[in-house]
Amino acid sequence: MHNQVLTDNTYQKFEELFQEFSQATALTRPEKAQKLMGQIDLQIDSSEGLDFIFQNIGGLSEAGIFDGSPWADPSKLVASLVNGTLKSSHPNSTIEILSELRLLAIANGKMKIKGFSAKDAENFIQEVIVANLEFVFNEPLEETRLVMSEHELKKVHTLFKFISKETKLDNVKEKLVEELSLICEQRPVVTEKQRKIIALVKEKIELDPTIDLDSKLLKFQRCIYRPTVKTIDKNFKEYKTSLKDFSKEQLEAESIEMSKSMLSFGLVSQYHPVLVKFLIEKGHKDLIPDCLGLSEAGTARWKEYEEFISKLILKTIHPYNAQCIYGLAKMLESGIFSREAVRSGLANMLTINIHPEVEERILKSTKTPHEKISALQYLMGALFRVLGQPLGVGQGNNPTCQSARGISMWSQHAPAKLINMVQTAATYNDLTFRFEAQEIKASAVGMGLVQNLDHNLDAVSVTLVPMLDKIYNEMMLRASGRAEDPHKWVNPALYGQWIQIGFASAYDYLYNAIVDFDGFIRVFYAMCHPKYNGGHRLIYPNPVGIFITSSKGDMLGFHAISLLRVDKDPKGVYRAYFLNPNNEGRQDWGQNVKPSVYGNGEIYGESSLPLNEFAARIYAFHYNNLEAIDKMENVPDEEIQNIRKLAEESWGRSYTWLETKKSW
Amino acid sequence: MAQCFALMGWSLPVIESMQKLNKPYVVVSFPDFEGYAKEHDIPFVSYQFDEWSDTSNSLDLYEKLKPFNADVAVPLFEETVEWAGALNSIYRGDPRVLNRAFLFRNKAMMKRKALIGGLRVGLFEEVYNKEGVKNFMKRLNQANLQIDGEQDSWVHIKPFASAGTVGHRLLRSMQDIEDKCQESDFPCLAESHLPGTEFSCEAFIHGGKIRFLNITEYVKLGYSNFIPEGHHLHSKRDKIMKEMQKLVDLFGIEYGMIHPEWFLTENDELSFGEVACRIPGGHILELCGKAYDFDALGAFVLCHDPNLSEEELKEILPPLDARPNQFYGNVMIYPHKNVINKLEIPEELKEESYFLDHNLIPPYTNQKINSREGFGNHFGTVNFKGEDPDRMTELLLHYENVDFYH
């Protein structure tokens, strides 16, 4: 029952504390704010309480509740950070909720803030909704449940109930389609995120196939829940039974329809393994190329290694381990099976015993481990995916871009080495690397960058990353203190011999400054720009260090990516195509520098930027020091100055710039 | 009127009070605070209070304070009591002001002084090692006519010069002495356990007279208290006032505020515990200010000024016979577990009409809890307000045992 007296009392307390806060001088403000926030925290776990605070949000904002915090300026907020903050409990979650209420007030025209329009606020809120569907639908992910208390969950859910009431969900549908496209177009190895969104939409939003937007969402849904007409109203077991009555022609048609569904977004349904296994077991191997959607080249490879791959399929693939079919199909396309070393490696993998700790990590990374499926099966499946989709490897929520970059690179250029590494790591929970003629053993060195691994990763990554991360860190330690960026030595040692000897860095350790940026860019263009490097293409991925900047262009930190190729895009603009292991499709690096993940000539998994914009964010890369020097002079000064301007006006503001010429 | 108050120690609420009262002041504190002071235009003299040498002493500090025209020193914390005493000795031209400061800093000395003056105190002794404590307990047992098999008499040990409950240990048996006493505890004061309910007084003194007397009822030492005192203590107010004035006269206190702790037995006898002359812990002045609706911190500072006029005194202090009808209490919250992950405010508290506010800090993930030292490491305070002191007592006792951290 609604208790009027109690409620009045609560509001009165708010008023009192609000008054104390408003009257405090700068000296005791933080203390008064803490108390006020404590009161707000208690109030906002009910709709009435939240609404009351919403009515007061203008006053709170004016009184300076956001002052001196990262929430002070709404135009500096980042929608993708909201989720993490909401999970970080009071007081962060409380001020985050206040921030959302303020945005809602701005969007509804109840409040005005300079430099931030109602439209801006609305866009922001929609992005927040899309990134927080777990709260919108009150279906927190398992890890969310673990880190958040009842009260915190109630608070956040109350907020999103309130927001969804005040915002039109139709617009969110559009964002959902966009979000799903952004994710799927990258063909990530880990597909949990898009599956979760699709599942939530299926459960919570009524879709009308006659509406364009809805039919788009339905298309995503069908990939997972009813990939072919024959799967309608059947679960995969019933589907299996029904296959017996299919004629050869029907099986062929079914195979084609099934693979088409898979290829549209790179998502595999539970029906797909049933069909694939049925075809193999019942003597229809000739239909497998149709069922996997293979090209002629892929079909030829299938025919060559039919027996071996059939064995792999039967031992690995299962309705609860289905997604790897897409990876397998891509492996067949890329020709990786033609390598003897790869086949041997995969054959070896089938025989290993997985170390209990690795097994634990693998099962932890599997959202809903199924009792019939072994950790080895999951690991094999993940291996198919990583080998088939090298550009889909991600780092999850871990600061391990280096490790992810390595896995991706080996998957493309040293797949057998990668398989062998996985085999060793999975068996012994340990790895060794060579560094400058010395051995580094993961188990014998100190901590890596990541202390608590986020397990939203594929099984290959959870197997390797904890060790790779330690080895990388140890290499960095051993190479530090040499007055140059340690990556000069660490990159070749970690990634392998195809990393070029030459290493260019814009940052100078001796001067603690950016030195000879012009020369640096000259070398970069001489290395990769087809106009100035003799029309050459890049051969191996180039590990590049970049400055990450905020949407305002402010320096945020460092990041490791791989430059894969430089090409003209469909519009004739030279673009850098690169692997960004953080799988984020919605990036804004300020100055209108926005990496895209599709629509500009990207292959699945690539990010891209016009080459000059890319150049304006890099600080280190490798190059062939015998080749580049000659070509440096080809690069026109005008191009360099354009890049320099972008750099100076963004991350460059955080550094001193020196013009001393360096010999490159 | 004082030309300038030298505030000995860093306290933002006190500084804010001075600004609001528009009184001249200068803060003397550790160099760590200098940056903040500059940024907020706070007059500041940086001083290493824990250093005592040819170049770091009261005469040197006196010189450093000259440009500010400081003429009244106010000790905000236990550790600055002697510094303030030394400076005030110079300002008032009275060397005994310093000696008095020493009196506040030595628990054995203050007890002796109280005893001489006829206040009731427990048996006490300076002890230098475990043996000393054991002997003390033995003699106490004898005096209490202990029979074989009976419990030992309780003994408290406390460092001579620490604030509040820091280093305070209760020893219930010979075995306790063996188990709990550390080499580093000695030398210290040993004293017999005083029976009765404990409470504290905050007496604002000017010209040697008590101008306002607050009585703080301790619900549980180190956990909870409330203001004003409940009905029973209130009925003893005259008696308490008399003892308090006796203490003031005996110690020769002329200006400032003293914060003694007393024990009231069932036979209405008052025993003196100890006394301090800085800002008391447990947010007492905060509660006191709210209950009596005055700027308690500001009053604390101003009372140190010998030149404060009667009008000013009247303006800043509540009347001597004021009796508020709302009680303000708080309970300090300590985690009960050794490793905590989250803060959970219980539903019953949110629905409690006496509940006022809290400033509890959420822990970080897997935060480990160190053992408590002198009740110092609480995670925040929960405040209550209501008109029934018995209900208040009940609530404070209850929430002391509620686990907010999981």
Tab-separated table of N, CA and C in Angstrom, chain A residues 6 9-10 12-13 16-17 20 23-32 34-36 38-39 41-42 45 89-91 145-151 154, chain B residues 12-16 19-20 25 36 40 42 286 290 328 341-345 347 349-363 383 385:
chain	number	residue	atom	x	y	z
A	6	LEU	N	4.983	8.103	5.068
A	6	LEU	CA	6.335	7.673	4.813
A	6	LEU	C	6.928	8.418	3.621
A	9	ASN	N	7.753	11.933	4.280
A	9	ASN	CA	8.954	11.992	5.098
A	9	ASN	C	10.201	11.858	4.229
A	10	THR	N	10.143	10.892	3.303
A	10	THR	CA	11.262	10.673	2.406
A	10	THR	C	11.563	11.925	1.595
A	12	GLN	N	10.762	14.907	2.296
A	12	GLN	CA	11.215	15.991	3.167
A	12	GLN	C	12.709	15.852	3.444
A	13	LYS	N	13.140	14.598	3.642
A	13	LYS	CA	14.565	14.357	3.874
A	13	LYS	C	15.382	14.805	2.672
A	16	GLU	N	15.650	18.515	2.725
A	16	GLU	CA	16.603	18.999	3.738
A	16	GLU	C	18.037	18.833	3.271
A	17	LEU	N	18.339	17.621	2.784
A	17	LEU	CA	19.710	17.360	2.367
A	17	LEU	C	20.076	18.190	1.140
A	20	GLU	N	20.925	21.592	2.396
A	20	GLU	CA	22.255	21.606	3.009
A	20	GLU	C	23.339	21.600	1.935
A	23	GLN	N	23.623	24.967	0.154
A	23	GLN	CA	24.180	26.056	0.947
A	23	GLN	C	25.634	25.845	1.331
A	24	ALA	N	26.129	24.645	1.144
A	24	ALA	CA	27.513	24.361	1.546
A	24	ALA	C	28.487	25.106	0.647
A	25	THR	N	29.600	25.498	1.222
A	25	THR	CA	30.650	26.094	0.394
A	25	THR	C	31.447	24.962	-0.249
A	26	ALA	N	32.368	25.347	-1.103
A	26	ALA	CA	33.152	24.340	-1.829
A	26	ALA	C	33.844	23.377	-0.870
A	27	LEU	N	34.094	23.826	0.363
A	27	LEU	CA	34.876	23.023	1.292
A	27	LEU	C	34.161	21.747	1.711
A	28	THR	N	32.890	21.883	2.064
A	28	THR	CA	32.201	20.704	2.583
A	28	THR	C	31.200	20.134	1.583
A	29	ARG	N	31.227	20.671	0.371
A	29	ARG	CA	30.290	20.215	-0.648
A	29	ARG	C	30.388	18.710	-0.918
A	30	PRO	N	31.607	18.209	-1.085
A	30	PRO	CA	31.704	16.771	-1.383
A	30	PRO	C	31.024	15.933	-0.314
A	31	GLU	N	31.186	16.359	0.949
A	31	GLU	CA	30.591	15.612	2.053
A	31	GLU	C	29.065	15.684	2.014
A	32	LYS	N	28.556	16.881	1.751
A	32	LYS	CA	27.094	17.039	1.693
A	32	LYS	C	26.546	16.311	0.465
A	34	GLN	N	27.720	13.687	-0.803
A	34	GLN	CA	27.733	12.259	-0.510
A	34	GLN	C	26.452	11.839	0.216
A	35	LYS	N	26.056	12.673	1.179
A	35	LYS	CA	24.834	12.366	1.925
A	35	LYS	C	23.605	12.467	1.040
A	36	LEU	N	23.576	13.515	0.243
A	36	LEU	CA	22.439	13.709	-0.645
A	36	LEU	C	22.339	12.533	-1.617
A	38	GLY	N	23.418	9.605	-1.128
A	38	GLY	CA	22.989	8.439	-0.362
A	38	GLY	C	21.467	8.387	-0.266
A	39	GLN	N	20.862	9.542	-0.080
A	39	GLN	CA	19.408	9.620	0.008
A	39	GLN	C	18.773	9.315	-1.352
A	41	ASP	N	20.040	7.588	-3.712
A	41	ASP	CA	20.252	6.155	-3.943
A	41	ASP	C	19.099	5.332	-3.365
A	42	LEU	N	18.674	5.703	-2.162
A	42	LEU	CA	17.614	4.937	-1.512
A	42	LEU	C	16.261	5.172	-2.172
A	45	ASP	N	14.858	3.450	-6.197
A	45	ASP	CA	14.560	2.071	-6.581
A	45	ASP	C	13.064	1.815	-6.711
A	89	SER	N	27.923	0.089	-9.031
A	89	SER	CA	27.245	0.370	-7.766
A	89	SER	C	27.383	1.813	-7.273
A	90	HIS	N	26.593	2.115	-6.251
A	90	HIS	CA	26.555	3.459	-5.680
A	90	HIS	C	27.963	3.869	-5.201
A	91	PRO	N	28.398	5.092	-5.352
A	91	PRO	CA	27.670	6.252	-5.875
A	91	PRO	C	27.729	6.411	-7.395
A	145	ARG	N	24.384	-10.063	-12.751
A	145	ARG	CA	23.753	-10.534	-11.528
A	145	ARG	C	24.786	-10.701	-10.410
A	146	LEU	N	25.948	-11.168	-10.800
A	146	LEU	CA	26.986	-11.409	-9.801
A	146	LEU	C	27.505	-10.123	-9.189
A	147	VAL	N	27.687	-9.112	-10.028
A	147	VAL	CA	28.309	-7.896	-9.488
A	147	VAL	C	27.299	-6.940	-8.876
A	148	MET	N	26.018	-7.077	-9.221
A	148	MET	CA	25.063	-6.089	-8.721
A	148	MET	C	24.214	-6.647	-7.594
A	149	SER	N	23.928	-5.798	-6.611
A	149	SER	CA	23.051	-6.206	-5.517
A	149	SER	C	21.600	-6.066	-5.975
A	150	GLU	N	20.698	-6.650	-5.229
A	150	GLU	CA	19.265	-6.539	-5.498
A	150	GLU	C	18.860	-5.085	-5.705
A	151	HIS	N	19.285	-4.291	-4.739
A	151	HIS	CA	18.902	-2.879	-4.738
A	151	HIS	C	19.415	-2.182	-5.994
A	154	LYS	N	17.417	-3.189	-8.937
A	154	LYS	CA	16.102	-2.552	-8.900
A	154	LYS	C	16.197	-1.102	-9.391
B	12	LEU	N	37.807	20.757	7.329
B	12	LEU	CA	37.011	21.554	6.397
B	12	LEU	C	35.738	22.107	7.029
B	13	PRO	N	34.999	21.303	7.813
B	13	PRO	CA	33.791	21.873	8.415
B	13	PRO	C	34.109	23.076	9.314
B	14	VAL	N	35.228	23.031	10.047
B	14	VAL	CA	35.582	24.159	10.897
B	14	VAL	C	35.926	25.380	10.041
B	15	ILE	N	36.694	25.138	8.986
B	15	ILE	CA	37.045	26.251	8.107
B	15	ILE	C	35.777	26.877	7.523
B	16	GLU	N	34.850	26.004	7.113
B	16	GLU	CA	33.605	26.519	6.543
B	16	GLU	C	32.851	27.364	7.562
B	19	GLN	N	34.412	30.724	7.821
B	19	GLN	CA	34.067	31.565	6.668
B	19	GLN	C	32.653	32.095	6.795
B	20	LYS	N	31.757	31.216	7.223
B	20	LYS	CA	30.359	31.660	7.325
B	20	LYS	C	30.179	32.694	8.422
B	25	TYR	N	40.944	33.944	10.444
B	25	TYR	CA	41.558	32.696	10.889
B	25	TYR	C	42.748	32.369	10.006
B	36	TYR	N	45.652	22.392	-1.490
B	36	TYR	CA	44.200	22.589	-1.415
B	36	TYR	C	43.894	23.971	-0.843
B	40	HIS	N	41.801	27.076	-2.644
B	40	HIS	CA	40.547	27.595	-2.123
B	40	HIS	C	40.717	28.857	-1.289
B	42	ILE	N	42.477	29.605	1.302
B	42	ILE	CA	42.418	29.434	2.751
B	42	ILE	C	43.760	29.872	3.328
B	286	GLU	N	28.535	17.653	15.514
B	286	GLU	CA	27.592	17.714	14.407
B	286	GLU	C	26.170	17.470	14.941
B	290	LYS	N	22.991	20.180	15.451
B	290	LYS	CA	21.663	19.963	14.874
B	290	LYS	C	20.585	19.988	15.955
B	328	TYR	N	18.862	13.664	18.175
B	328	TYR	CA	19.673	13.282	17.021
B	328	TYR	C	20.686	12.236	17.466
B	341	ASN	N	32.062	-7.234	-0.424
B	341	ASN	CA	31.924	-6.896	-1.836
B	341	ASN	C	30.908	-5.806	-2.110
B	342	LYS	N	29.848	-5.799	-1.306
B	342	LYS	CA	28.858	-4.772	-1.590
B	342	LYS	C	28.170	-4.243	-0.336
B	343	LEU	N	27.619	-3.056	-0.544
B	343	LEU	CA	26.887	-2.379	0.521
B	343	LEU	C	25.407	-2.604	0.262
B	344	GLU	N	24.689	-3.053	1.289
B	344	GLU	CA	23.243	-3.190	1.123
B	344	GLU	C	22.521	-2.493	2.263
B	345	ILE	N	21.744	-1.492	1.906
B	345	ILE	CA	20.968	-0.783	2.922
B	345	ILE	C	19.694	-1.590	3.150
B	347	GLU	N	16.017	-2.897	3.892
B	347	GLU	CA	14.701	-2.296	3.643
B	347	GLU	C	14.137	-1.659	4.909
B	349	LEU	N	15.485	-0.212	7.265
B	349	LEU	CA	16.041	1.102	7.572
B	349	LEU	C	15.368	2.169	6.713
B	350	LYS	N	15.183	1.836	5.439
B	350	LYS	CA	14.563	2.801	4.535
B	350	LYS	C	13.170	3.168	5.018
B	351	GLU	N	12.510	2.187	5.658
B	351	GLU	CA	11.137	2.441	6.090
B	351	GLU	C	11.063	3.008	7.500
B	352	GLU	N	12.191	3.118	8.166
B	352	GLU	CA	12.231	3.605	9.541
B	352	GLU	C	12.011	5.123	9.561
B	353	SER	N	11.001	5.537	10.295
B	353	SER	CA	10.687	6.967	10.243
B	353	SER	C	11.751	7.812	10.955
B	354	TYR	N	12.517	7.225	11.878
B	354	TYR	CA	13.579	7.983	12.542
B	354	TYR	C	14.827	8.130	11.655
B	355	PHE	N	14.910	7.296	10.617
B	355	PHE	CA	16.117	7.324	9.776
B	355	PHE	C	16.251	8.666	9.078
B	356	LEU	N	17.457	9.234	9.173
B	356	LEU	CA	17.677	10.555	8.591
B	356	LEU	C	18.499	10.455	7.317
B	357	ASP	N	19.739	10.021	7.440
B	357	ASP	CA	20.585	9.867	6.261
B	357	ASP	C	21.774	8.998	6.630
B	358	HIS	N	22.595	8.714	5.623
B	358	HIS	CA	23.793	7.920	5.892
B	358	HIS	C	24.885	8.379	4.948
B	359	ASN	N	26.112	8.079	5.285
B	359	ASN	CA	27.194	8.377	4.344
B	359	ASN	C	28.084	7.148	4.182
B	360	LEU	N	27.459	5.998	4.103
B	360	LEU	CA	28.212	4.759	3.992
B	360	LEU	C	28.893	4.669	2.635
B	361	ILE	N	30.088	4.151	2.669
B	361	ILE	CA	30.882	4.055	1.447
B	361	ILE	C	30.818	2.619	0.934
B	362	PRO	N	30.482	2.445	-0.340
B	362	PRO	CA	30.492	1.074	-0.872
B	362	PRO	C	31.936	0.573	-0.948
B	363	PRO	N	32.146	-0.691	-0.715
B	363	PRO	CA	33.508	-1.222	-0.761
B	363	PRO	C	33.916	-1.488	-2.203
B	383	ASN	N	22.504	8.234	10.449
B	383	ASN	CA	21.938	9.234	11.347
B	383	ASN	C	20.438	9.039	11.538
B	385	LYS	N	16.823	10.657	13.676
B	385	LYS	CA	16.240	11.823	14.329
B	385	LYS	C	14.838	11.440	14.776
